[in-house]
XYZ file of N, CA and C in Angstrom:
474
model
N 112.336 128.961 213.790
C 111.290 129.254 214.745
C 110.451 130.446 214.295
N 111.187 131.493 213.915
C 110.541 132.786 213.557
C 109.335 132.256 212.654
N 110.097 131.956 211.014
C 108.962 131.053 210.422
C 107.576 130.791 210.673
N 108.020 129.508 211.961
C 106.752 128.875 212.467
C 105.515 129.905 213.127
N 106.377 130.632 213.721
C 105.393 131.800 214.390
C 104.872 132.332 213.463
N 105.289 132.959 212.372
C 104.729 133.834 211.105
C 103.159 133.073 210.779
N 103.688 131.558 210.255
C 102.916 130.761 209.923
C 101.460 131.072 210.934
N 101.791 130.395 211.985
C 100.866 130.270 213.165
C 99.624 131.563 213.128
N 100.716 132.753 213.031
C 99.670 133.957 213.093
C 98.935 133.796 211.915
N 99.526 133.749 210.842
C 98.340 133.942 209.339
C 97.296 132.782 209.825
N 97.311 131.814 210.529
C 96.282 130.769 210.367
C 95.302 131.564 211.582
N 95.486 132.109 212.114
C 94.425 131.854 213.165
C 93.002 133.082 212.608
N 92.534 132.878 212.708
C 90.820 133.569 212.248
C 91.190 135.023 212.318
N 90.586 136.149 211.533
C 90.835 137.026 210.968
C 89.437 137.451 211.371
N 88.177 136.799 211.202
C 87.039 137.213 210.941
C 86.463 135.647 211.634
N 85.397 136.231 213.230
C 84.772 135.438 213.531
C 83.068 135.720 212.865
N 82.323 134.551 212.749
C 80.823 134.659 212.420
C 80.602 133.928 213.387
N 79.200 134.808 213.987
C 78.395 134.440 215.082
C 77.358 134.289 214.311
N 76.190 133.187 214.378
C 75.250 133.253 213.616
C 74.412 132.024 214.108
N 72.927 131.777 214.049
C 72.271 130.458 214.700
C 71.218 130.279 213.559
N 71.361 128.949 212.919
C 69.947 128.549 212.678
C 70.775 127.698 211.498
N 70.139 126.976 211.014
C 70.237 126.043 209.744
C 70.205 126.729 208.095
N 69.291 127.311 208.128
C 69.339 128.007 206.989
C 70.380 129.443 206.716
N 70.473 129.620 207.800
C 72.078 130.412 207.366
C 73.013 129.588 207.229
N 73.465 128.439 207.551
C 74.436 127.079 207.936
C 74.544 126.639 206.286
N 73.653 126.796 206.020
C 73.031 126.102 204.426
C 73.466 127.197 203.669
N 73.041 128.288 203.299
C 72.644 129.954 202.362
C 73.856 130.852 203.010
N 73.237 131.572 203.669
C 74.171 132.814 203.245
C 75.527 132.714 204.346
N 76.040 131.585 205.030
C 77.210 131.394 205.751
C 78.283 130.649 205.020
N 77.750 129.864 204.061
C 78.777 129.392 203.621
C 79.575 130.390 202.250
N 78.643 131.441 201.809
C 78.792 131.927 200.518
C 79.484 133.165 201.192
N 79.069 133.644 202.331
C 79.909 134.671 203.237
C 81.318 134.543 203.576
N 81.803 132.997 204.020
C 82.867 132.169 203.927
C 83.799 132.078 202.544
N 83.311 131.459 202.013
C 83.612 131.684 200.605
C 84.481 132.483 200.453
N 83.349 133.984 199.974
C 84.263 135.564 199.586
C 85.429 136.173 200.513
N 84.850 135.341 201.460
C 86.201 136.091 202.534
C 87.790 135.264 202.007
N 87.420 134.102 202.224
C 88.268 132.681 201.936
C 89.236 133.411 200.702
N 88.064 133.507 199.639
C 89.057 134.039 198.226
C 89.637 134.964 198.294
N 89.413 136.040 199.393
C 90.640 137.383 199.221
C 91.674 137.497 200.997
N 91.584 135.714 200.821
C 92.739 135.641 201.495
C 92.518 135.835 203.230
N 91.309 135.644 203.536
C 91.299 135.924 204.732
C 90.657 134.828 205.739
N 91.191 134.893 206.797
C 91.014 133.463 207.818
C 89.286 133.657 208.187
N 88.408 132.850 208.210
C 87.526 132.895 208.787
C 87.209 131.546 209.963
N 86.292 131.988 211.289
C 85.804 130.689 212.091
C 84.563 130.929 212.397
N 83.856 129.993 211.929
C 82.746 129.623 212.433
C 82.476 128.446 213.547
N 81.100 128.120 214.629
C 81.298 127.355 214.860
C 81.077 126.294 214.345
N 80.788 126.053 213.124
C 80.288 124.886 212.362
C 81.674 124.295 211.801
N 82.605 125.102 212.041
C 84.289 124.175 211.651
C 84.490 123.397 212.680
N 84.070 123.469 213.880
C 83.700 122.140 215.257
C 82.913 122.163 216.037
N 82.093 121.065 215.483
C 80.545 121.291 215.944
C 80.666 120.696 217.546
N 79.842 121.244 218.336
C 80.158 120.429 219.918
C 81.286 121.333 220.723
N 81.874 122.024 219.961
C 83.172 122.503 220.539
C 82.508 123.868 221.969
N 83.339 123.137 222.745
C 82.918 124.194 224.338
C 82.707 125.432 224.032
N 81.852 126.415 224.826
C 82.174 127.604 224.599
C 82.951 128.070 225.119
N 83.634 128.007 225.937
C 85.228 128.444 226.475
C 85.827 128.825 225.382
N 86.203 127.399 224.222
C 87.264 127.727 223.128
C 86.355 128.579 222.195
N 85.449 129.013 222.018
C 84.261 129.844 221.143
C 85.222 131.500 221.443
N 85.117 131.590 222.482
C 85.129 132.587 223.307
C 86.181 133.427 222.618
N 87.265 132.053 222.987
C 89.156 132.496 222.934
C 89.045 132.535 221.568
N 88.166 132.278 220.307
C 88.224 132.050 218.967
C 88.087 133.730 218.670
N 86.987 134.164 219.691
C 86.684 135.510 219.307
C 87.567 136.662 219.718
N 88.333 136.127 220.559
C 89.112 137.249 221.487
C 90.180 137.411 220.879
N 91.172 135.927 219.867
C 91.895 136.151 218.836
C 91.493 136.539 217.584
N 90.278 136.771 217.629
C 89.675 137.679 216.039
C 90.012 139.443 215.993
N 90.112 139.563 214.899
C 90.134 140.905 214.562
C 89.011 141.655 214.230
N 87.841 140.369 213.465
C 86.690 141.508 213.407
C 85.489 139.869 213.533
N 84.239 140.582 214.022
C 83.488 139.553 214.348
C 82.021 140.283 213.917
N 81.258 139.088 212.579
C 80.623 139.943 212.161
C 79.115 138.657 212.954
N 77.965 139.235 212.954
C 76.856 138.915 214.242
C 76.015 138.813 213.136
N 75.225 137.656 212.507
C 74.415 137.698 211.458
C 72.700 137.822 212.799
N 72.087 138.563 212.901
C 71.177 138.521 213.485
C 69.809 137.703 212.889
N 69.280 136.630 213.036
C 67.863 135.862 212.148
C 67.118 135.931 213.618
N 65.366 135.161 213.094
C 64.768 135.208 213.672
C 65.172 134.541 215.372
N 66.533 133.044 214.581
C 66.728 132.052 215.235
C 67.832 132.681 216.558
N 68.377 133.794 216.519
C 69.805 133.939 216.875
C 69.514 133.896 218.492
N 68.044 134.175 219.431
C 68.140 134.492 220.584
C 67.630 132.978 221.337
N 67.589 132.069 220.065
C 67.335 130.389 220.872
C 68.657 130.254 221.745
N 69.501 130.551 221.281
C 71.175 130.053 222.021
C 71.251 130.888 222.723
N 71.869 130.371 224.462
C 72.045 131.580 225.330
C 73.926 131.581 224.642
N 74.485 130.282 223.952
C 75.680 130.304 223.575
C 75.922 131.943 222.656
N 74.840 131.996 221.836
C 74.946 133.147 220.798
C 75.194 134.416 221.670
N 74.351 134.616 222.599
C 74.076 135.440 223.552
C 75.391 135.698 224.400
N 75.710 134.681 224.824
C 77.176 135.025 225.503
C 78.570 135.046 224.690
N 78.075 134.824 223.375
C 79.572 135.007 222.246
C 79.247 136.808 222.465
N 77.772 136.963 222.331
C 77.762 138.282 221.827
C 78.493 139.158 222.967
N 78.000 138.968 224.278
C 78.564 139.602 225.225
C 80.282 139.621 225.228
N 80.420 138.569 224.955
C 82.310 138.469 225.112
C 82.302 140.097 224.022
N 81.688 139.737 222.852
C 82.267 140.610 221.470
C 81.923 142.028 221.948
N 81.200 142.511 223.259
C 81.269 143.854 223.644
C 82.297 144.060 224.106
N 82.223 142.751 225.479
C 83.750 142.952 226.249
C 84.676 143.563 225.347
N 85.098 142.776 224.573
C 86.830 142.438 223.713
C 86.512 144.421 223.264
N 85.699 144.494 222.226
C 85.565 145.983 221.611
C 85.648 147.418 222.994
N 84.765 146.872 223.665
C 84.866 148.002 224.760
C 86.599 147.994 225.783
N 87.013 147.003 225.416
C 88.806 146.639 225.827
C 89.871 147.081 225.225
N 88.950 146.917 223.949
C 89.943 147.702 222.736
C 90.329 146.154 222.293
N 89.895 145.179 222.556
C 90.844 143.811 221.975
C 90.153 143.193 220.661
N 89.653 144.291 220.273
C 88.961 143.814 218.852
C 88.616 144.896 218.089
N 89.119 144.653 216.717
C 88.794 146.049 215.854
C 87.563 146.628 215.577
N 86.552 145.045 215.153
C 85.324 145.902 214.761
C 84.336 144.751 214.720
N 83.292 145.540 214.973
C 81.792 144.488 215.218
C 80.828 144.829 213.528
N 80.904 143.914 212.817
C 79.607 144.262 211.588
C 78.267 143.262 212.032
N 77.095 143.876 212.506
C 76.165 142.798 212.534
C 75.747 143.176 211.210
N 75.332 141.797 210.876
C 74.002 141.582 209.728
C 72.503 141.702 210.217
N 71.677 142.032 209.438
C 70.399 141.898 210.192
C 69.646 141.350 209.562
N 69.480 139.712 209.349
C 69.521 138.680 208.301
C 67.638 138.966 208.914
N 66.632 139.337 207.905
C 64.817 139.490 208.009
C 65.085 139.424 209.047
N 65.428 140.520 209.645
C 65.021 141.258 210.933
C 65.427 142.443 211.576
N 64.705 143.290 211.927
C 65.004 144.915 212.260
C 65.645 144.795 213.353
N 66.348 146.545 213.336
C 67.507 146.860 214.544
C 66.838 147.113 215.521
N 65.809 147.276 215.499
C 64.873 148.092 216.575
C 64.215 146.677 217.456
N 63.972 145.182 216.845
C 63.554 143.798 217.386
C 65.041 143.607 217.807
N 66.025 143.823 217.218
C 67.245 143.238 217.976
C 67.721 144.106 219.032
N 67.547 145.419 218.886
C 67.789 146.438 220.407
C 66.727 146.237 221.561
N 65.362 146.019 221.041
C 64.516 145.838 222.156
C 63.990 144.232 222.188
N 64.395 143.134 221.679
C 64.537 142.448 221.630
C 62.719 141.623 222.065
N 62.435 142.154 220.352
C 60.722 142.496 220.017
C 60.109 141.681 219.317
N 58.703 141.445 219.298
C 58.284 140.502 218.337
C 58.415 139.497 217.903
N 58.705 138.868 216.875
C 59.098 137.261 216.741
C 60.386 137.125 217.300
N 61.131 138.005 216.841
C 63.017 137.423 217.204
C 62.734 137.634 218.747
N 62.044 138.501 219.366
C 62.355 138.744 220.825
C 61.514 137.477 221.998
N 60.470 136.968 220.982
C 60.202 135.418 221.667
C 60.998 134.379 222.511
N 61.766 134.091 222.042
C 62.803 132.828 222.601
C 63.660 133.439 223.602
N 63.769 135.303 223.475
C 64.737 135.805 224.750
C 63.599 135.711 225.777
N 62.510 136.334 225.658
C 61.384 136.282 226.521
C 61.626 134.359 227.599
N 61.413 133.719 226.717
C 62.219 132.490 227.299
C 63.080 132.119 227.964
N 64.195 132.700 227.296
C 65.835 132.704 228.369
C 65.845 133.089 229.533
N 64.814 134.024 229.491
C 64.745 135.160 230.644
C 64.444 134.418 232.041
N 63.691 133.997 231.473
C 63.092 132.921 232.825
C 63.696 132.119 233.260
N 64.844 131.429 232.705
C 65.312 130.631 233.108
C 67.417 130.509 233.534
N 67.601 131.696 233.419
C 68.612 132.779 234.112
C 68.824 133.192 234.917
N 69.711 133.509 235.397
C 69.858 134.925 236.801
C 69.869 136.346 235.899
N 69.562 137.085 236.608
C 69.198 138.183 235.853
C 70.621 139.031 235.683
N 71.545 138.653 236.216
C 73.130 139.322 235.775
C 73.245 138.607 234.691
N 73.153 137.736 233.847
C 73.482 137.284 233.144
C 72.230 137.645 231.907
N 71.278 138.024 231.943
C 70.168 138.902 231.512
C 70.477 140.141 231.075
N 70.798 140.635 231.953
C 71.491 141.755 232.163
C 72.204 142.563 230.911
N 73.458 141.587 231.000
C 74.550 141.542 230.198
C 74.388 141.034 228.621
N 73.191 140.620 228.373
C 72.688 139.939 227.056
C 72.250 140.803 226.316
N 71.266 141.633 227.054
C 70.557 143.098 226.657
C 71.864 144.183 226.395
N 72.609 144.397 227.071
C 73.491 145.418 227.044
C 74.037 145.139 225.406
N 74.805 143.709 225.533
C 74.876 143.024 223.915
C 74.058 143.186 223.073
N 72.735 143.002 222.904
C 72.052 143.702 221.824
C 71.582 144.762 221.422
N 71.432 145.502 222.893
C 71.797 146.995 222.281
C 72.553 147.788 221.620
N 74.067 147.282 222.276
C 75.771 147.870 221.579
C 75.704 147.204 219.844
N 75.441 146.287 219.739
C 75.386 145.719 218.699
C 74.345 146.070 217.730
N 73.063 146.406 218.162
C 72.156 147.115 217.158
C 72.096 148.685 216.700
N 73.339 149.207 217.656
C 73.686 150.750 217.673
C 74.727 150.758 216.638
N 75.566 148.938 216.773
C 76.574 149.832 215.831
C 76.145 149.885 213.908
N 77.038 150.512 213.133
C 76.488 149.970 211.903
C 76.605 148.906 210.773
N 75.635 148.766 210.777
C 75.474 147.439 210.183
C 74.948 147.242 209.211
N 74.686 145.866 208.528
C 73.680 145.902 207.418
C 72.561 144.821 207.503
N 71.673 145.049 206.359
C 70.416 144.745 206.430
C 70.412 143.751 205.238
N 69.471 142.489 205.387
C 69.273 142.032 204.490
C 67.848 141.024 204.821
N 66.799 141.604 204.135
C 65.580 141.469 203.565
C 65.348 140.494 202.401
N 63.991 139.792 202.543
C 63.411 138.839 202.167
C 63.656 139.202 200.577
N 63.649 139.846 200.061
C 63.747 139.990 198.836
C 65.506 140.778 198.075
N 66.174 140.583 199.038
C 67.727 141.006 198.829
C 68.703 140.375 198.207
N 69.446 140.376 197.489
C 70.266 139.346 196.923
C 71.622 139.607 197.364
């Protein structure tokens, strides 16, 4: 039995990615996957089950240890993205998660804190069509998340 348990723990995700759009799906998610993969470490995305509820999204993140937030132009189309992000304050501000790395895949911290310009379009959208507690709580998420540190990666970055 012990065994099985051992087992069980090494499998479950180590490192969640939050991330929206196709061309990260394509480029820099799978090659992110990858490097992690080779030095041995569990990763989940939701593209390992596509369709899958956000309920189990949620519990994917709450058993993660670190959950890294690739921010693109695309990330504020999903209110799903939006409410992974909120869980990933919860869990950190709980203490039930070690550490938040966003990426800031062509796009500034300052459009993802004030949630500005092109990327801040599609929230402008959400907005309207929400209760505003749940608004609320989205903003709080991209603020905590554009405060913490992170990295940047620009149109011309390799």
């Amino acid at each position: 039995k012990r065994s099985k348990l051992l087992f069980e723990m090494e499998k479950r995700p180590q490192v969640f990615i939050s991330y929206r759009g196709k061309d990260l799906r394509l480029t820099l998610v799978p090659h992110l996957k990858h490097h992690l993969n080779d030095s041995n470490v569990n990763v989940f995305t939701d593209s390992n089950a596509a369709g899958e509820r956000l309920k189990n999204l949620l519990n994917h993140i709450k058993n993660s240890r670190i959950v890294i937030v690739i921010f693109s132009i695309s990330y504020l189309e999903s209110r799903w993205c939006l409410d992974e992000l909120a869980e990933v304050r919860n869990c950190l501000l709980r203490k039930k998660l070690d550490f938040l790395l966003p990426v800031f895949y062509k796009v500034r911290t300052y459009q993802v804190q004030k949630q500005t310009g092109d990327f801040g379009k599609p929230f402008r959208n959400l907005k309207r069509r929400h209760p505003h507690h749940r608004v609320i709580r989205w903003k709080k998420a991209l603020r905590f998340a554009a405060k913490s540190i992170g990295l940047a990666y620009r149109e011309n970055s390799s």
